[in-house]
Amino acid sequence: MERERNAWVMASEAERQEIEALGRKYIKFLNRAKTERETVSYLREKLKKKDFVDLKDLNELRPGQRVFINHKGKAAVAAVIGEKPFIEGFNIVASHTDTPRLDLKPVPLYEDAGMALFKTHYYGGIKKYQWPALPLSMHGIVVKKRGEKIEINIGEDEDDPVFTITDLLIHLAKDQMEKKMSEGITGEDLNVLVGSLPLEPGPEKDKIKAAIKKILQERYNIEDEDFSSAEIQMVPAMKAREVGFDRSLIGGYGQDDRVCVFTSFRALLDVSVPSRTAICVFADKEEIGSVGNTGLRSFLLENAVIDLMNKNGHADYYQVMLALRNSYALSADVNGALDPNYEGAFDKRNSSIIGQGVALTKYTGSRGKVESNDANPEYLARIRRLFDDHGVAWQVGELGKVDQGGGGTVAYLLSRYGMEVVDCGPALLGMHSPFEVAAKADIYAAYKAYRVFMQEFE
Ligand code: MN
Ligand code: MN
């Protein structure tokens, strides 16, 4: 008989309750953390409550000690110290905090045709046509010339206003509808409506822009030029919700990759004195190639390991690299679930199915696995056994048909150290859309996979 594959059916009655409880917490998290900064601030707050201490405040590390490193407020590392010396390696789960969105340009505000608007520059892989005709909220920070930081979060409260990008009325869309989908809405068309009331009495020209400037100044202490030292993101203002008559799914923005951030963080909370030190990496900038000093292409991970190792005596380059080489990792990122609406894009026999557990993905990449980490079968076999031994619902994943496109994760960056690494995360429907969908049972399977990996994998 073929083994049961549905993660919900595989779960015990007690586990079904855990699936629901985790889902409820996850929805709250998604509604609170819509940017990398909000994600890191959520993690800091929750980790502190669970006895994780800022590594800076410790002089020595003992087995069982729980620590975190906040990296510029946009990335973070958290760890539970294990019994073995660091040099024998870590069990690492690496996810990413950033999500596709629309960033404001440095000179965003202008007036046209009775409206004030903001110019945007999209971040990461988006289908531009998905962004008009949605309520949008505004998140981020503005740093004043003297260093004062102003936090922006407008559009999440029921009483807040929202913003939007208007779409062209169908009545006049003849030319637009004949364009390719990639050209129907262009990057420069993604301008956000932010107001329409003129200043009175005011200047002859740009009275509406002047009125918005006044509001920004009076209410938020933001001057026009302050946008040049700001990071402001427009994201969907919709709340995450349960989906389906049976409430088995969760829909919401930013699940790639906050589903892995959340599940790996929850898993780490439940790890106690592991054999090898357990580390969660929450990296930024994955969606644009892991670049910048908060992305995993930087020395973020080495620096975290040096900081850890130096707490117990001076660590040299050899020791740091040896510890990393001796490590094992799960690259915690999402895969695309088989979607019957777009069957032609998938290889049915090799795609992940929603609700069938966490996906183990040997390779990603495109045009013949280009730029993917191609996990070693010796390591994959050990992970399979670990998951089967601990009742983790898992399935294989491959991102769609061979020549259909592709994508990447941080796996290849971790593999540079010589550590074993494989991609492992839930499969989503509508990945990178403003409303991505995951199955509750898969979210729980990811949590369990990361927990048993960090706690048990030897
Ligand atoms: Mn991702
Ligand atoms: Mn992505």
PDB file of C-alpha atoms and ligand atoms in Angstrom, residues 96 98 100 256-257 286-287 333-334 408 431-432 436, ligand 2:
ATOM      1  CA  HIS A  96      14.897  35.301   4.708  1.00  0.00           C
ATOM      2  CA  ASP A  98      12.506  40.344   2.949  1.00  0.00           C
ATOM      3  CA  PRO A 100       8.722  41.516  -2.870  1.00  0.00           C
ATOM      4  CA  ASP A 256       7.761  33.847   1.077  1.00  0.00           C
ATOM      5  CA  ASP A 257       9.685  33.689   3.244  1.00  0.00           C
ATOM      6  CA  GLU A 286      17.319  37.233  -0.678  1.00  0.00           C
ATOM      7  CA  GLU A 287      14.771  38.499  -3.181  1.00  0.00           C
ATOM      8  CA  ASP A 333      12.562  28.739   1.803  1.00  0.00           C
ATOM      9  CA  VAL A 334       9.274  28.101   0.058  1.00  0.00           C
ATOM     10  CA  GLY A 408      17.040  30.407  -6.284  1.00  0.00           C
ATOM     11  CA  MET A 431       4.043  32.688  -4.544  1.00  0.00           C
ATOM     12  CA  HIS A 432       5.153  36.367  -4.761  1.00  0.00           C
ATOM     13  CA  GLU A 436      -0.026  33.856  -1.124  1.00  0.00           C
TER      14      GLU A 436
HETATM   15 MN    MN B   2      10.962  34.727  -3.257  1.00  0.00          MN
END
